[in-house]
Amino acid sequence: MATQVILGIESSCDETSAALVGVEGEHLRVLSCSTASQDDLHEEYRGVVPEIASRAHLDRMIPVVRRACAEAGVKLGEIHGVAAGHRPGLIGSLLVGLSTAKSLAWSLGVPFVGVDHVAAHLVAALLDRSAVEWPAIGLVASGGHTSLFRMRSPLEFDLIGATIDDAAGEAFDKAASILELGYPGGARIDAIAESGDATVLDLPMTRLKGLDFSFSGVKTALSLAAREPQYLGRSADLAASFRKVVVGQIIRNLSLALDENPTPSCLIGGGVAANTLLRSEALRVCGERRVELRIAEHRWCTDNAAMIAGAGALRIVRGECDGWDLAAQPLSAVARGMRGPQGRKS
Ligand code: KG4
Ligand code: ZN
């Protein structure tokens, strides 16, 4: 089977990214990935400002495509197809990547496909790995979504649980803002939680019926506790307590999903999949059930174009493509849960 080389482009929120992936059947090999972060531009607003994001994508898009090609040693003329994230996300931001991808595919005379960003977070767990045994339970925990899926293949799956309010990453970002750790805060909460005592503060864990999630209660409880004098200067302990409850709810629902739907594999992706406690707990619950865990490598957890190229490649090798009229859309077709008007609610 010959390898095809697919270019992927990601611009749904505040990362401008381009990647090249080699695809042979279901096997995906990352050849290069170049990402320009905009964190510095949005930090003072504690959230993504859509207009600033789309303008920054315009400046950075062509340079990241050039860098991805140079890193992989691939010329534009050697690319077999182009994929772009076309939903969900900020419309102005999505349009920059989508238009670039369509223009490149049209001028090179190769197929173009649009990719659902949430579905691509699951494909991130398949990059540079051996074949997975299907079916699988999939979990996406990111800044915009917290969703559980029953997966028949990387492209066919049903939603079985989702957040009814905040996404897990959004809750981590809010907690970081309460503890004055800066934006985006998930990784910073995770880092200081490592040296904290999670038993210092007893935060409430929401337990909904079924497999849905809710993180707004624990967020409010943290903001009230942080004002109490006895917790002054104890940010690490508060971060540890908060992380324990957020991760605890995710792991509880993941365990329920695995028990209700016995499957040989479990796929986890999204920015929050980088969380140290989530990774170790997921390994534990999958190990106890003899389920093979595929959790995205750290570098493929937060937004990146390698997962977009991978998800697009799986369609392109099937001979599929989308029309030039494919529109950018604010919501995912596979997952409930959306970003607030400022990119993420704070
Ligand atoms: O997947 P992603 O890059 O963007 C969306 O699709 O939303 O996820 C970004 C989210 C942010 O909310 C960020 O705070 C969170 O992932 N995040 C983490 C960690 N690293 C990133 N949350 C918890 N622990 C981490 N180590
Ligand atoms: Zn994402």
Short mmCIF file of C-alpha atoms and ligand atoms in Angstrom, two decimals:
data_model
loop_
_atom_site.label_atom_id
_atom_site.label_comp_id
_atom_site.label_asym_id
_atom_site.label_seq_id
_atom_site.Cartn_x
_atom_site.Cartn_y
_atom_site.Cartn_z
CA MET A 1 0.00 0.00 0.00
CA ALA A 2 1.51 3.37 -1.00
CA THR A 3 1.83 6.15 1.57
CA GLN A 4 -0.15 9.31 0.87
CA VAL A 5 0.97 12.64 2.34
CA ILE A 6 -1.80 14.87 3.72
CA LEU A 7 -1.47 18.51 4.80
CA GLY A 8 -3.64 19.50 7.79
CA ILE A 9 -4.51 23.04 8.89
CA GLU A 10 -5.91 24.06 12.30
CA SER A 11 -7.14 27.56 13.18
CA SER A 12 -10.35 27.04 15.19
CA CYS A 13 -9.34 29.12 18.20
CA ASP A 14 -5.98 30.64 19.13
CA GLU A 15 -3.40 28.23 17.69
CA THR A 16 -2.27 28.55 14.06
CA SER A 17 -0.98 25.14 13.04
CA ALA A 18 0.00 23.17 9.93
CA ALA A 19 1.14 19.54 9.79
CA LEU A 20 2.03 16.79 7.33
CA VAL A 21 0.94 13.23 8.03
CA GLY A 22 1.73 10.09 6.06
CA VAL A 23 -1.20 7.66 5.84
CA GLU A 24 -1.25 3.97 4.89
CA GLY A 25 -4.62 2.32 5.59
CA GLU A 26 -5.41 3.29 9.22
CA HIS A 27 -1.77 3.90 10.13
CA LEU A 28 -0.94 7.59 10.62
CA ARG A 29 2.66 8.85 10.82
CA VAL A 30 3.34 12.49 11.70
CA LEU A 31 6.00 13.92 9.36
CA SER A 32 5.97 17.46 10.79
CA CYS A 33 3.85 19.90 12.77
CA SER A 34 4.39 23.64 13.12
CA THR A 35 2.24 25.59 15.61
CA ALA A 36 2.22 29.31 16.44
CA SER A 37 0.53 29.99 19.78
CA GLN A 38 -1.31 33.25 20.48
CA ASP A 39 -1.38 32.88 24.29
CA ASP A 40 0.66 36.08 24.74
CA LEU A 41 -1.90 38.12 22.73
CA HIS A 42 -4.92 36.95 24.78
CA GLU A 43 -3.48 36.63 28.30
CA GLU A 44 -4.42 40.15 29.45
CA TYR A 45 -8.08 39.47 28.51
CA ARG A 46 -8.13 36.06 30.32
CA GLY A 47 -9.76 34.50 27.28
CA VAL A 48 -9.54 34.45 23.50
CA VAL A 49 -10.62 37.68 21.77
CA PRO A 50 -12.06 36.55 18.39
CA GLU A 51 -11.02 39.57 16.30
CA ILE A 52 -7.43 39.50 17.61
CA ALA A 53 -7.33 35.73 16.97
CA SER A 54 -8.46 35.87 13.33
CA ARG A 55 -6.04 38.71 12.48
CA ALA A 56 -3.15 36.82 14.07
CA HIS A 57 -4.08 33.67 12.08
CA LEU A 58 -3.81 35.72 8.87
CA ASP A 59 -0.23 36.79 9.72
CA ARG A 60 0.90 33.32 10.80
CA MET A 61 -0.85 30.90 8.45
CA ILE A 62 1.48 30.90 5.43
CA PRO A 63 4.66 30.84 7.58
CA VAL A 64 3.44 27.74 9.52
CA VAL A 65 2.52 25.92 6.27
CA ARG A 66 6.00 26.71 4.89
CA ARG A 67 7.67 25.53 8.12
CA ALA A 68 5.68 22.26 8.17
CA CYS A 69 6.74 21.50 4.58
CA ALA A 70 10.38 22.41 5.26
CA GLU A 71 10.50 20.30 8.46
CA ALA A 72 9.14 17.24 6.62
CA GLY A 73 11.25 17.88 3.50
CA VAL A 74 8.06 17.74 1.42
CA LYS A 75 7.33 20.10 -1.49
CA LEU A 76 3.77 21.39 -1.97
CA GLY A 77 3.59 19.45 -5.24
CA GLU A 78 4.15 16.17 -3.35
CA ILE A 79 1.00 16.54 -1.20
CA HIS A 80 -1.92 14.16 -1.98
CA GLY A 81 -4.70 16.02 -0.12
CA VAL A 82 -5.47 18.93 2.21
CA ALA A 83 -7.63 18.90 5.38
CA ALA A 84 -8.81 21.81 7.54
CA GLY A 85 -10.79 22.03 10.74
CA HIS A 86 -14.07 23.64 9.67
CA ARG A 87 -16.06 23.24 12.93
CA PRO A 88 -16.52 23.96 15.80
CA GLY A 89 -14.76 27.22 16.59
CA LEU A 90 -14.65 30.96 16.14
CA ILE A 91 -15.95 31.74 12.66
CA GLY A 92 -13.32 34.37 11.77
CA SER A 93 -10.54 32.06 12.90
CA LEU A 94 -11.94 28.97 11.15
CA LEU A 95 -12.31 30.90 7.89
CA VAL A 96 -8.58 31.68 7.71
CA GLY A 97 -7.56 27.99 7.85
CA LEU A 98 -10.46 26.80 5.73
CA SER A 99 -9.79 29.31 2.92
CA THR A 100 -6.07 28.53 2.97
CA ALA A 101 -6.77 24.78 2.74
CA LYS A 102 -9.29 25.15 -0.11
CA SER A 103 -6.97 27.47 -2.07
CA LEU A 104 -4.01 25.11 -1.70
CA ALA A 105 -6.06 22.01 -2.63
CA TRP A 106 -7.61 23.76 -5.64
CA SER A 107 -4.29 25.07 -6.94
CA LEU A 108 -2.53 21.71 -6.43
CA GLY A 109 -5.45 19.76 -7.97
CA VAL A 110 -5.83 17.45 -4.92
CA PRO A 111 -8.84 16.55 -2.72
CA PHE A 112 -9.95 18.82 0.12
CA VAL A 113 -11.76 17.63 3.27
CA GLY A 114 -13.24 19.50 6.24
CA VAL A 115 -12.68 17.97 9.67
CA ASP A 116 -14.70 18.23 12.89
CA HIS A 117 -12.21 19.44 15.51
CA VAL A 118 -13.76 17.33 18.32
CA ALA A 119 -13.51 14.15 16.24
CA ALA A 120 -9.90 15.09 15.43
CA HIS A 121 -9.05 15.20 19.18
CA LEU A 122 -9.87 11.45 19.23
CA VAL A 123 -7.69 10.78 16.17
CA ALA A 124 -4.84 12.48 18.10
CA ALA A 125 -4.73 9.28 20.21
CA LEU A 126 -4.00 7.24 17.06
CA LEU A 127 -1.03 9.24 15.72
CA ASP A 128 2.26 7.30 15.40
CA ARG A 129 0.69 4.21 17.02
CA SER A 130 -0.09 0.65 15.98
CA ALA A 131 -3.64 -0.36 14.96
CA VAL A 132 -6.43 -0.15 17.55
CA GLU A 133 -8.92 -2.91 18.26
CA TRP A 134 -12.46 -1.59 17.73
CA PRO A 135 -14.99 -0.75 19.15
CA ALA A 136 -13.72 1.81 21.67
CA ILE A 137 -14.93 4.33 24.22
CA GLY A 138 -13.72 7.84 23.35
CA LEU A 139 -13.30 10.80 25.70
CA VAL A 140 -12.60 14.38 24.57
CA ALA A 141 -11.81 16.81 27.40
CA SER A 142 -10.81 20.22 26.10
CA GLY A 143 -11.39 23.94 26.61
CA GLY A 144 -14.64 23.77 24.63
CA HIS A 145 -15.93 20.21 25.13
CA THR A 146 -16.16 17.35 27.58
CA SER A 147 -17.78 14.48 25.71
CA LEU A 148 -17.92 10.69 25.80
CA PHE A 149 -18.42 8.57 22.68
CA ARG A 150 -19.07 4.98 21.72
CA MET A 151 -16.79 4.48 18.69
CA ARG A 152 -17.13 1.83 15.97
CA SER A 153 -14.13 3.26 14.08
CA PRO A 154 -12.17 6.56 14.08
CA LEU A 155 -14.85 8.05 11.81
CA GLU A 156 -18.05 6.45 13.14
CA PHE A 157 -19.25 7.15 16.67
CA ASP A 158 -22.18 8.18 18.87
CA LEU A 159 -22.24 10.73 21.67
CA ILE A 160 -23.13 9.08 25.02
CA GLY A 161 -22.32 11.90 27.48
CA ALA A 162 -21.45 15.61 27.48
CA THR A 163 -21.15 18.60 29.76
CA ILE A 164 -24.35 20.46 30.49
CA ASP A 165 -22.49 23.68 31.35
CA ASP A 166 -18.72 24.33 31.36
CA ALA A 167 -16.13 22.19 29.66
CA ALA A 168 -13.41 20.72 31.92
CA GLY A 169 -10.68 22.93 30.39
CA GLU A 170 -12.86 25.99 30.78
CA ALA A 171 -13.29 25.10 34.49
CA PHE A 172 -9.49 24.70 34.88
CA ASP A 173 -8.97 28.10 33.20
CA LYS A 174 -11.50 29.71 35.54
CA ALA A 175 -9.83 28.10 38.57
CA ALA A 176 -6.48 29.49 37.40
CA SER A 177 -8.04 32.92 37.09
CA ILE A 178 -9.49 32.65 40.66
CA LEU A 179 -6.05 31.63 41.98
CA GLU A 180 -4.39 34.37 39.85
CA LEU A 181 -2.19 31.95 37.91
CA GLY A 182 -2.76 33.57 34.48
CA TYR A 183 -4.33 32.30 31.24
CA PRO A 184 -4.61 29.61 29.92
CA GLY A 185 -4.42 28.02 33.32
CA GLY A 186 -5.06 24.27 33.06
CA ALA A 187 -1.39 23.36 32.82
CA ARG A 188 -0.48 25.81 35.62
CA ILE A 189 -3.14 24.38 37.99
CA ASP A 190 -1.85 20.91 37.15
CA ALA A 191 1.76 21.92 37.87
CA ILE A 192 1.13 23.53 41.27
CA ALA A 193 -1.37 20.82 42.27
CA GLU A 194 1.52 18.33 42.18
CA SER A 195 2.95 19.89 45.38
CA GLY A 196 -0.46 20.56 47.01
CA ASP A 197 -2.51 18.63 49.55
CA ALA A 198 -5.85 17.68 47.96
CA THR A 199 -7.42 16.90 51.36
CA VAL A 200 -7.18 20.49 52.64
CA LEU A 201 -10.43 21.60 51.01
CA ASP A 202 -13.44 19.37 50.46
CA LEU A 203 -15.03 20.62 47.23
CA PRO A 204 -18.34 19.11 46.01
CA MET A 205 -18.39 16.71 43.06
CA THR A 206 -21.51 16.92 40.87
CA ARG A 207 -22.97 13.50 40.09
CA LEU A 208 -25.54 13.70 37.31
CA LYS A 209 -27.69 10.77 36.28
CA GLY A 210 -26.17 9.01 33.28
CA LEU A 211 -22.93 10.07 31.62
CA ASP A 212 -23.30 13.87 31.47
CA PHE A 213 -20.89 16.24 33.23
CA SER A 214 -21.27 19.53 35.13
CA PHE A 215 -18.36 21.64 36.37
CA SER A 216 -20.00 24.96 37.23
CA GLY A 217 -20.73 23.97 40.88
CA VAL A 218 -17.14 23.10 41.77
CA LYS A 219 -15.97 26.30 40.06
CA THR A 220 -18.29 28.43 42.23
CA ALA A 221 -17.32 26.49 45.37
CA LEU A 222 -13.63 27.19 44.65
CA SER A 223 -14.23 30.90 44.11
CA LEU A 224 -16.07 31.13 47.49
CA ALA A 225 -13.39 29.14 49.33
CA ALA A 226 -10.56 31.22 47.83
CA ARG A 227 -11.99 34.31 49.59
CA GLU A 228 -11.77 32.70 53.04
CA PRO A 229 -8.79 33.85 55.15
CA GLN A 230 -7.75 30.30 56.16
CA TYR A 231 -6.89 29.48 52.53
CA LEU A 232 -4.74 32.57 51.96
CA GLY A 233 -1.36 31.55 50.48
CA ARG A 234 -2.54 27.94 49.98
CA SER A 235 -2.98 28.04 46.19
CA ALA A 236 -1.25 24.68 45.70
CA ASP A 237 -3.66 22.97 48.13
CA LEU A 238 -6.70 24.61 46.51
CA ALA A 239 -5.45 23.65 43.03
CA ALA A 240 -4.92 20.05 44.17
CA SER A 241 -8.43 19.88 45.69
CA PHE A 242 -9.98 21.36 42.54
CA ARG A 243 -8.07 19.02 40.20
CA LYS A 244 -9.09 16.01 42.31
CA VAL A 245 -12.80 16.83 41.95
CA VAL A 246 -12.76 17.74 38.22
CA VAL A 247 -10.67 14.69 37.30
CA GLY A 248 -12.74 12.57 39.72
CA GLN A 249 -15.95 13.38 37.84
CA ILE A 250 -14.36 12.66 34.46
CA ILE A 251 -12.97 9.33 35.67
CA ARG A 252 -16.26 8.36 37.31
CA ASN A 253 -18.15 8.85 34.04
CA LEU A 254 -15.42 7.18 32.00
CA SER A 255 -15.58 4.13 34.29
CA LEU A 256 -19.39 4.01 33.99
CA ALA A 257 -19.13 4.24 30.18
CA LEU A 258 -16.60 1.38 30.13
CA ASP A 259 -18.79 -0.75 32.39
CA GLU A 260 -21.96 -0.10 30.36
CA ASN A 261 -20.21 -0.62 27.01
CA PRO A 262 -17.52 -3.29 27.33
CA THR A 263 -14.92 -2.50 24.62
CA PRO A 264 -11.32 -3.60 24.04
CA SER A 265 -10.00 -0.01 23.71
CA CYS A 266 -10.34 3.51 25.09
CA LEU A 267 -9.21 6.69 23.27
CA ILE A 268 -8.62 9.99 25.13
CA GLY A 269 -7.74 13.39 23.64
CA GLY A 270 -8.13 17.16 24.13
CA GLY A 271 -6.10 19.71 26.10
CA VAL A 272 -7.19 18.31 29.49
CA ALA A 273 -5.86 14.88 28.47
CA ALA A 274 -2.42 16.44 29.23
CA ASN A 275 -3.41 16.52 32.92
CA THR A 276 -1.07 14.41 35.07
CA LEU A 277 -3.79 13.09 37.40
CA LEU A 278 -6.22 12.38 34.55
CA ARG A 279 -3.54 10.36 32.74
CA SER A 280 -2.66 8.23 35.77
CA GLU A 281 -6.30 7.70 36.77
CA ALA A 282 -7.31 6.75 33.21
CA LEU A 283 -4.48 4.23 33.15
CA ARG A 284 -5.74 2.79 36.44
CA VAL A 285 -9.43 2.39 35.46
CA CYS A 286 -8.57 0.98 32.03
CA GLY A 287 -6.01 -1.39 33.58
CA GLU A 288 -8.58 -2.67 36.10
CA ARG A 289 -10.93 -3.50 33.19
CA ARG A 290 -8.22 -4.85 30.86
CA VAL A 291 -9.08 -2.13 28.35
CA GLU A 292 -6.22 -0.88 26.16
CA LEU A 293 -5.79 2.85 26.80
CA ARG A 294 -4.72 5.11 23.91
CA ILE A 295 -4.27 8.55 25.38
CA ALA A 296 -2.92 11.24 23.03
CA GLU A 297 0.78 12.02 23.47
CA HIS A 298 1.28 15.32 25.36
CA ARG A 299 2.16 17.28 22.21
CA TRP A 300 -1.06 16.12 20.47
CA CYS A 301 -3.41 16.93 23.42
CA THR A 302 -3.76 20.69 22.93
CA ASP A 303 -4.85 22.05 19.55
CA ASN A 304 -2.58 21.01 16.69
CA ALA A 305 -2.82 20.36 12.97
CA ALA A 306 -1.40 16.81 13.14
CA MET A 307 -4.74 15.53 14.47
CA ILE A 308 -6.58 17.44 11.71
CA ALA A 309 -4.28 15.99 9.04
CA GLY A 310 -4.78 12.52 10.57
CA ALA A 311 -8.59 12.74 10.65
CA GLY A 312 -8.66 14.15 7.10
CA ALA A 313 -6.23 11.49 5.88
CA LEU A 314 -8.54 8.68 7.06
CA ARG A 315 -11.28 10.09 4.82
CA ILE A 316 -9.03 10.88 1.86
CA VAL A 317 -7.69 7.29 1.72
CA ARG A 318 -11.32 6.13 1.49
CA GLY A 319 -11.65 8.28 -1.64
CA GLU A 320 -13.84 10.90 0.09
CA CYS A 321 -13.65 14.67 -0.38
CA ASP A 322 -15.74 17.78 0.33
CA GLY A 323 -16.93 20.53 -2.00
CA TRP A 324 -15.42 24.02 -2.29
CA ASP A 325 -18.65 25.34 -0.74
CA LEU A 326 -18.07 23.61 2.63
CA ALA A 327 -18.83 26.28 5.25
CA ALA A 328 -17.16 27.14 8.56
CA GLN A 329 -19.55 26.28 11.42
CA PRO A 330 -19.50 27.43 15.06
CA LEU A 331 -20.73 24.10 16.53
CA SER A 332 -19.51 20.53 16.34
CA ALA A 333 -21.74 18.00 14.61
CA VAL A 334 -20.53 15.20 16.85
CA ALA A 335 -20.54 16.80 20.31
CA ARG A 336 -22.68 19.03 22.44
CA GLY A 337 -21.06 21.92 24.33
CA MET A 338 -19.82 25.15 22.85
CA ARG A 339 -17.38 27.94 23.51
CA GLY A 340 -18.69 31.24 24.87
CA PRO A 341 -18.69 34.44 22.79
CA GLN A 342 -15.16 35.29 23.98
CA GLY A 343 -13.77 32.01 22.75
CA ARG A 344 -13.97 30.55 26.23
CA LYS A 345 -16.17 31.68 29.08
CA SER A 346 -14.14 32.86 32.07
O1 KG4 B 1 -7.93 21.05 23.15
P1 KG4 B 1 -7.52 22.43 23.51
O2 KG4 B 1 -6.14 22.89 23.11
O3 KG4 B 1 -8.51 23.50 22.95
C1 KG4 B 1 -9.86 23.30 22.75
O4 KG4 B 1 -10.23 22.58 21.80
O5 KG4 B 1 -10.59 23.85 23.58
O6 KG4 B 1 -7.68 22.54 25.08
C2 KG4 B 1 -7.27 23.66 25.77
C3 KG4 B 1 -7.67 23.49 27.22
C4 KG4 B 1 -7.48 24.76 28.05
O7 KG4 B 1 -8.66 25.00 28.76
C5 KG4 B 1 -6.32 24.40 28.95
O8 KG4 B 1 -6.36 25.06 30.20
C6 KG4 B 1 -6.51 22.91 29.12
O9 KG4 B 1 -6.88 22.46 27.84
N1 KG4 B 1 -5.28 22.22 29.56
C7 KG4 B 1 -5.18 21.53 30.71
C8 KG4 B 1 -3.85 21.06 30.80
N2 KG4 B 1 -3.19 21.48 29.67
C9 KG4 B 1 -4.08 22.19 28.92
N3 KG4 B 1 -6.10 21.29 31.68
C10 KG4 B 1 -5.70 20.55 32.74
N4 KG4 B 1 -4.45 20.09 32.89
C11 KG4 B 1 -3.49 20.31 31.96
N5 KG4 B 1 -2.25 19.83 32.12
ZN ZN B 2 -9.27 21.52 20.69
#
